Tab-separated table of C-alpha atoms in Angstrom:
chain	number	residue	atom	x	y	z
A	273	UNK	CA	3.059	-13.360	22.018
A	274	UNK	CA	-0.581	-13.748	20.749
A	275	UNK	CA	-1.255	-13.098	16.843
A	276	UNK	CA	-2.769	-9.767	16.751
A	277	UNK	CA	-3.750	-9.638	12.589
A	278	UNK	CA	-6.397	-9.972	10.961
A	279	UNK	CA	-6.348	-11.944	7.923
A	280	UNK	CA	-7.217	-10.240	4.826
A	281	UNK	CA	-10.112	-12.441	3.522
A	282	UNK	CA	-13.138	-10.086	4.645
A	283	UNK	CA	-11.668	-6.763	3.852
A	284	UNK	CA	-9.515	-6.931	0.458
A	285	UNK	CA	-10.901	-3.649	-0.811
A	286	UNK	CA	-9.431	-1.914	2.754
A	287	UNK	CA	-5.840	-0.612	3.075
A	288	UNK	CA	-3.841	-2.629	5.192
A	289	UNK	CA	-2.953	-0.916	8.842
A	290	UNK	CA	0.869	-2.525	9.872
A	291	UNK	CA	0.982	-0.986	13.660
A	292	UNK	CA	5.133	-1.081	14.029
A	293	UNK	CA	5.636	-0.979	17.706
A	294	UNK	CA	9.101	-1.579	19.601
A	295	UNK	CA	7.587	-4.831	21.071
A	296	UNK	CA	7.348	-5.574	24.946
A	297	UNK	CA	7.707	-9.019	26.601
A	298	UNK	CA	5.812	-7.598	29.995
A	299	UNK	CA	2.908	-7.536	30.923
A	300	UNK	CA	2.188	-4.233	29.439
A	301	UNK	CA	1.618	-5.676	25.885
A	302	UNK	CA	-2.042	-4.661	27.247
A	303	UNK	CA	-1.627	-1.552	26.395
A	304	UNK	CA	-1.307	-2.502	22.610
A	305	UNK	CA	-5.036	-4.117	22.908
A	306	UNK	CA	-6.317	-1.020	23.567
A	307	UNK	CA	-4.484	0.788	20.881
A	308	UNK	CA	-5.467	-2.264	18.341
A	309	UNK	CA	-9.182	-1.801	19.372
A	310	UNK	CA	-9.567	1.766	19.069
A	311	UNK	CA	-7.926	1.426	15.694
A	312	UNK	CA	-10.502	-1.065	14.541
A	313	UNK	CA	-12.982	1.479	16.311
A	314	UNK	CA	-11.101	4.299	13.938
A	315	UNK	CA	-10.923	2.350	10.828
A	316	UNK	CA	-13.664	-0.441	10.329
A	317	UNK	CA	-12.970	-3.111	7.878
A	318	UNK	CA	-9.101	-2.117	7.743
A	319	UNK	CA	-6.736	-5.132	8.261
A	320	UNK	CA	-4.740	-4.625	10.982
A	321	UNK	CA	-1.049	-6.748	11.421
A	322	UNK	CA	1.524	-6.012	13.830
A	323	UNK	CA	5.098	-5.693	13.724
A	324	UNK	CA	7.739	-5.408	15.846
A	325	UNK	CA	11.306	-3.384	15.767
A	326	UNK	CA	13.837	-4.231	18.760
A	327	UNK	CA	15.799	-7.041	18.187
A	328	UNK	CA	15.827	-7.697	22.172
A	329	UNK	CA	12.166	-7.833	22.786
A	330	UNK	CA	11.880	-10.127	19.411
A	331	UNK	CA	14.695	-12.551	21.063
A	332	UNK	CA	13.051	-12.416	24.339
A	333	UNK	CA	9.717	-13.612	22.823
A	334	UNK	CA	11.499	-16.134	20.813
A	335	UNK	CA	13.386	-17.397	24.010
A	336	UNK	CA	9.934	-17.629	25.494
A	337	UNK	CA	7.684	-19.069	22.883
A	338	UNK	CA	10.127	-20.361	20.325
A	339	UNK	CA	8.079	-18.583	18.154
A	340	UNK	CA	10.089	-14.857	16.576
A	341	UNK	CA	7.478	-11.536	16.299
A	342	UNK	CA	7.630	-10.398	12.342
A	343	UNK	CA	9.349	-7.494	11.568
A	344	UNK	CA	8.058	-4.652	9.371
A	345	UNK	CA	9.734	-5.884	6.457
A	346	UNK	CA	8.521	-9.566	7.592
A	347	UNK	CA	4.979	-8.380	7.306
A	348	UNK	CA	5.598	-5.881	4.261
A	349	UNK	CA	7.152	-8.681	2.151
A	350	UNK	CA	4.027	-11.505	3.464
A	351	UNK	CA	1.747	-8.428	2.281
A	352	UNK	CA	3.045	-8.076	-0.691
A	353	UNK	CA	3.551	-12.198	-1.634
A	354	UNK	CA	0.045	-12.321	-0.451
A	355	UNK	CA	-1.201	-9.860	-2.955
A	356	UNK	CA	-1.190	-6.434	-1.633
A	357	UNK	CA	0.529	-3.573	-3.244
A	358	UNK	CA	-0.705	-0.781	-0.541
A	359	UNK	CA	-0.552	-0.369	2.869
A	360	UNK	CA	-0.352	2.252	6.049
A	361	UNK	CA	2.475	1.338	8.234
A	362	UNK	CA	1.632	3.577	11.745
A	363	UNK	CA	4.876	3.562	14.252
A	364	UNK	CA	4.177	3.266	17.394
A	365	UNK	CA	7.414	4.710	18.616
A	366	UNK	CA	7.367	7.945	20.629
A	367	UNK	CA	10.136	10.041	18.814
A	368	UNK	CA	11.210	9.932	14.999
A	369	UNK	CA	14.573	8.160	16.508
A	370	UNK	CA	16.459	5.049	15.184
A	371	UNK	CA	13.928	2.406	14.990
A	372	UNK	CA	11.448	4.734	13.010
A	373	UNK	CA	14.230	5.623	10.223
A	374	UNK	CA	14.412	2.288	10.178
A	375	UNK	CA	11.032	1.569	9.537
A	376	UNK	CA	11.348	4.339	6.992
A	377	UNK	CA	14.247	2.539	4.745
A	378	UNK	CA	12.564	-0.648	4.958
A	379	UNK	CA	9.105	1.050	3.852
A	380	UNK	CA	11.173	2.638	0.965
A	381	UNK	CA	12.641	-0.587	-0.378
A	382	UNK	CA	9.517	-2.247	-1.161
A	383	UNK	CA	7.883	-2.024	-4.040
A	384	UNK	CA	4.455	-1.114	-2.881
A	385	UNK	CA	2.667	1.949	-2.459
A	386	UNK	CA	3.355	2.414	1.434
A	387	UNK	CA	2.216	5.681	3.542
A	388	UNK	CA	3.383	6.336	6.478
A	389	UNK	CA	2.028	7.668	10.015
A	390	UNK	CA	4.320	9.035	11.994
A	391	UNK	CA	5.438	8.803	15.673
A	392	UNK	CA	3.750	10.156	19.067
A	393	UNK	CA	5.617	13.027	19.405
A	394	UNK	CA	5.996	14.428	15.924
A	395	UNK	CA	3.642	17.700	15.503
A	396	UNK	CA	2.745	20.976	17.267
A	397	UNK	CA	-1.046	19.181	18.282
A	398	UNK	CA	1.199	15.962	19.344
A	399	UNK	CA	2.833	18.059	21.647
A	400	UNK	CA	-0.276	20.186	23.019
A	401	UNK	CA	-1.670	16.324	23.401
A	402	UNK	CA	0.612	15.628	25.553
A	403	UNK	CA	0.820	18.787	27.804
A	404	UNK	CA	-2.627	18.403	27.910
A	405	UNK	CA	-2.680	15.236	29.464
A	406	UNK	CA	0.176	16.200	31.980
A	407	UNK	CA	-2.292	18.530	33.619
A	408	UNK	CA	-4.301	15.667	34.007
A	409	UNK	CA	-2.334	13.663	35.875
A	410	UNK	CA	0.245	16.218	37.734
A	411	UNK	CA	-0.147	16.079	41.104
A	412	UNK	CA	-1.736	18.758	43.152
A	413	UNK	CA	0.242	19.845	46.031
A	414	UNK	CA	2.760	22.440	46.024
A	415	UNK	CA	5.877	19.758	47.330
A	416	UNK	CA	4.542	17.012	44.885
A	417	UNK	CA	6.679	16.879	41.392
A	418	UNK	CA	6.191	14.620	38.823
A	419	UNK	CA	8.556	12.891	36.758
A	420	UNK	CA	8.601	11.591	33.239
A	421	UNK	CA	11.524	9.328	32.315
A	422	UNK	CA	11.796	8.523	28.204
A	423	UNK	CA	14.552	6.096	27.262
A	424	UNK	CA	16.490	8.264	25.057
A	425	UNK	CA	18.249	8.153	22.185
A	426	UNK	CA	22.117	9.130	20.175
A	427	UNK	CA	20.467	9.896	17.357
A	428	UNK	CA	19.388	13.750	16.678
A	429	UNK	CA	16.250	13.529	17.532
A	430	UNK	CA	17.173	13.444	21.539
A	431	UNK	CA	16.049	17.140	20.888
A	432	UNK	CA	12.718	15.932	21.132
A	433	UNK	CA	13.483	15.186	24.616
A	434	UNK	CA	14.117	18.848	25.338
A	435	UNK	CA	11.810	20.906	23.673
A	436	UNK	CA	9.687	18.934	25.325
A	437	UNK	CA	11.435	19.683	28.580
A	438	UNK	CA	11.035	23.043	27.560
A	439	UNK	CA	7.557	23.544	26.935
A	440	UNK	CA	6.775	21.659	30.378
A	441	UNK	CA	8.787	23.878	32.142
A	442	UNK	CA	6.949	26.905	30.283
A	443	UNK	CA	3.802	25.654	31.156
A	444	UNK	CA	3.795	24.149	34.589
A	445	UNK	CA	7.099	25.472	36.303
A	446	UNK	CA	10.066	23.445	37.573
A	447	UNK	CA	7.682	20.912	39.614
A	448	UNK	CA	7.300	18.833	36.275
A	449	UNK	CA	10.672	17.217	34.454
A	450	UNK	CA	11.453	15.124	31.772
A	451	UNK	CA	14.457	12.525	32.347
A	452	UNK	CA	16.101	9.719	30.115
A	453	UNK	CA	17.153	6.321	30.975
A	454	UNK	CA	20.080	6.885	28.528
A	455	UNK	CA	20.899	10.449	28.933
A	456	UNK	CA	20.608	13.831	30.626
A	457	UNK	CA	19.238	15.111	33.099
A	458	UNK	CA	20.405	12.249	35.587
A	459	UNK	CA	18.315	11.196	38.549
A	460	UNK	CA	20.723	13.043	40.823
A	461	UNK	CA	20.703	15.927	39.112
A	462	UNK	CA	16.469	16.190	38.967
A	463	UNK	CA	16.529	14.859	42.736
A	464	UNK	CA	18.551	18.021	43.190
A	465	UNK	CA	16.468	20.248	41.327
A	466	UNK	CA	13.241	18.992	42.600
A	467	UNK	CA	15.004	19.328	46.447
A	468	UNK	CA	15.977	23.178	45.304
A	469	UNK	CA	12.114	23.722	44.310
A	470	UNK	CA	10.722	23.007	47.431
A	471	UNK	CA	9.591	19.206	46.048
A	472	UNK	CA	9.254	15.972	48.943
A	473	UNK	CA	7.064	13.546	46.786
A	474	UNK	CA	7.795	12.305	43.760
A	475	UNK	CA	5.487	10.638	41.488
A	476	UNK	CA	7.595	8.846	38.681
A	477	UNK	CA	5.788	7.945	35.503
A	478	UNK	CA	7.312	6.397	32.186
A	479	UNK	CA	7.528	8.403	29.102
A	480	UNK	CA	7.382	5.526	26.722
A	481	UNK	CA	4.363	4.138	25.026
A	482	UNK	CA	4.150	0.844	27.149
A	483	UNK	CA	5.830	0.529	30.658
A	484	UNK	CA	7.753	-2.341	29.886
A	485	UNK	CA	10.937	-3.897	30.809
A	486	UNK	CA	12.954	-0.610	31.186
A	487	UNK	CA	10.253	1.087	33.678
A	488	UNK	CA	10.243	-2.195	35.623
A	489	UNK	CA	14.282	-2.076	35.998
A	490	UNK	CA	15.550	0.882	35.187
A	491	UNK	CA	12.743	3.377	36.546
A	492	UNK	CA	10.852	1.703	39.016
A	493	UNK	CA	12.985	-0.969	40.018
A	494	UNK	CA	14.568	-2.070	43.324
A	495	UNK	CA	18.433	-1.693	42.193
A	496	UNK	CA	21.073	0.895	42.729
A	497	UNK	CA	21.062	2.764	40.012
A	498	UNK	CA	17.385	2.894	39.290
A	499	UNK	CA	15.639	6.360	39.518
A	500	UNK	CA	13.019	5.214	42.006
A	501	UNK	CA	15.623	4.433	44.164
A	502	UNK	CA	18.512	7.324	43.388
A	503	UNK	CA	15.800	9.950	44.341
A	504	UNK	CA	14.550	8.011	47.463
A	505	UNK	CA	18.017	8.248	48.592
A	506	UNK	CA	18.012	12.092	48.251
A	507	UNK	CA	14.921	12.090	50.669
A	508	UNK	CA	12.363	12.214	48.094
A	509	UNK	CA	8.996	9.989	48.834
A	510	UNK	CA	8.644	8.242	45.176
A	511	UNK	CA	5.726	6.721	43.799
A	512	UNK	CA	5.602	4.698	40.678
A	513	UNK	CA	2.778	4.818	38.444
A	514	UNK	CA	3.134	1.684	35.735
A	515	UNK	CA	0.950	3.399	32.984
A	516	UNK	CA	2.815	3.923	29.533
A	517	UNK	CA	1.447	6.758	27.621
A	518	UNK	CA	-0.913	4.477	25.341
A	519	UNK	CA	-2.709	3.325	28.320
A	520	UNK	CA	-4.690	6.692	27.779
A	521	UNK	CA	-7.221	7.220	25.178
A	522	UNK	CA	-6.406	11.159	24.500
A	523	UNK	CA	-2.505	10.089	24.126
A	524	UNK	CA	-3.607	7.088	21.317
A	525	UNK	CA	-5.893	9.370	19.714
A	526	UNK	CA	-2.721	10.931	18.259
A	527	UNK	CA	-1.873	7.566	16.630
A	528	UNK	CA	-5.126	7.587	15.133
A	529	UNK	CA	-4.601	11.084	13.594
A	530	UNK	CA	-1.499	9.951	11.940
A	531	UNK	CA	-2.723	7.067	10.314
A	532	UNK	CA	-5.877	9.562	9.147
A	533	UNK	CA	-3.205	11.875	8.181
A	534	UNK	CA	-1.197	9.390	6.286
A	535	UNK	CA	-4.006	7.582	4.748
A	536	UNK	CA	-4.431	11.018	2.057
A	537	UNK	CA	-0.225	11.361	1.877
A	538	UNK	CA	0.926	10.414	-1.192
A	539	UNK	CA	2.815	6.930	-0.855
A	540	UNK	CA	6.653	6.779	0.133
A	541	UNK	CA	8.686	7.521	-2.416
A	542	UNK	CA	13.180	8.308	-1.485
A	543	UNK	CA	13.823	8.831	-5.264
């Protein structure tokens, strides 16, 4: 895993920019270029760091390169040893789920002045983003569906997951739907669906910001119980599009708007 920071030495007077991602150890760790360079597009003069949340992609790198990815707080406490008392810390998740209340706690126990941008999918114009970009990329015929498989989460905010559902299903009918890799609606259950609307291609797409390990394996892959293959074996023709939702420039602009957003919050403060 390549160092993607800046060092501070230029731009002192600039508030830091931590981008707190989940990590990947695919190839789609391209996807964060382009979400580093429009940032530095977005924010001149801005250090930039990056961080990295899930404790498996942070042992898979380490496996790899014998060298660990720094956490948020890794990079929070090196900021603040090095001198800085302020910074933005932007997550890069899709959902305010697990790993961003965790970036939330760890934000809150340092003592720095720390705002923070929130995830993809957190606003009404996050959501109209989004839906906008569907009709982009839905497919045209009347027996085509598309597909958009998010990993899911326990915590509450799996509703995400289905108001989202919901306002696809308001907007473009029953050919579009919205699956989890951990949770409902099952593969079986959309193959169903999609059968029951009249659907015979399927174009499968991740709803995730990179299309990483679990769209290779548990999406796209080859095995059993992947949903490329549990709706091929309902008679459904399935195509696999490897794009994760920051591969396109409308769908990081919204990452950009948070850390505008965030940059004239007052700084996190649980007290």
């Amino acid at each position: 895993e390549k160092d993607r920071s800046q060092t501070m030495s230029a731009t002192a007077n600039k508030t830091p920019i931590i981008l707190a991602a989940s990590g990947t150890a695919t190839a789609a760790a391209d996807t964060y270029d382009r979400i580093e360079a429009r940032c530095r597009q977005a924010f001149p003069g801005h250090p930039i760091h990056w961080a990295y949340s899930s404790r498996a992609i942070r042992r898979r790198i380490h496996a790899r390169t014998g060298e660990a990815p720094p956490t948020p707080a890794n990079r929070l406490d090196h900021l603040y040893a090095s001198g800085g008392r302020n910074a933005v810390v932007q997550s890069l998740h899709l959902i305010c789920g697990i790993e961003f209340h965790h970036l939330v706690w760890e934000a809150a126990r340092r003592p720095m002045e720390i705002q923070l941008g929130l995830p993809l999918l957190s606003t009404p114009e996050d959501f109209e983003s989004l839906l906008d970009w569907i009709a982009a990329v839905q497919p045209s015929g009347s027996h085509e569906a598309l597909v958009l498989v998010g990993h899911g989460t326990e915590h509450p905010a799996w509703m995400t997951y289905a108001l989202l559902a919901q306002m696809i299903t308001a907007r473009f009918g029953r050919r579009i739907v919205v699956g989890q890799v951990k949770g409902d609606p099952s593969p079986a259950v959309v193959g169903e669906r999609l059968l029951a609307a009249g659907c015979r291609r399927v174009t499968l797409r991740p709803l995730m910001v990179v299309a990483g390990a679990h769209f290779m394996a548990d999406i796209a892959g080859e095995q059993a119980g992947s949903w490329q293959t549990q709706l091929s074996q309902r008679g459904l023709a399935v195509t696999s599009v490897a794009e994760g939702l920051g591969a396109h420039p409308a769908l990081i602009d919204i990452f950009m708007r948070h850390i505008a957003a965030a940059m004239k919050s007052r700084p996190l403060d649980l007290d």
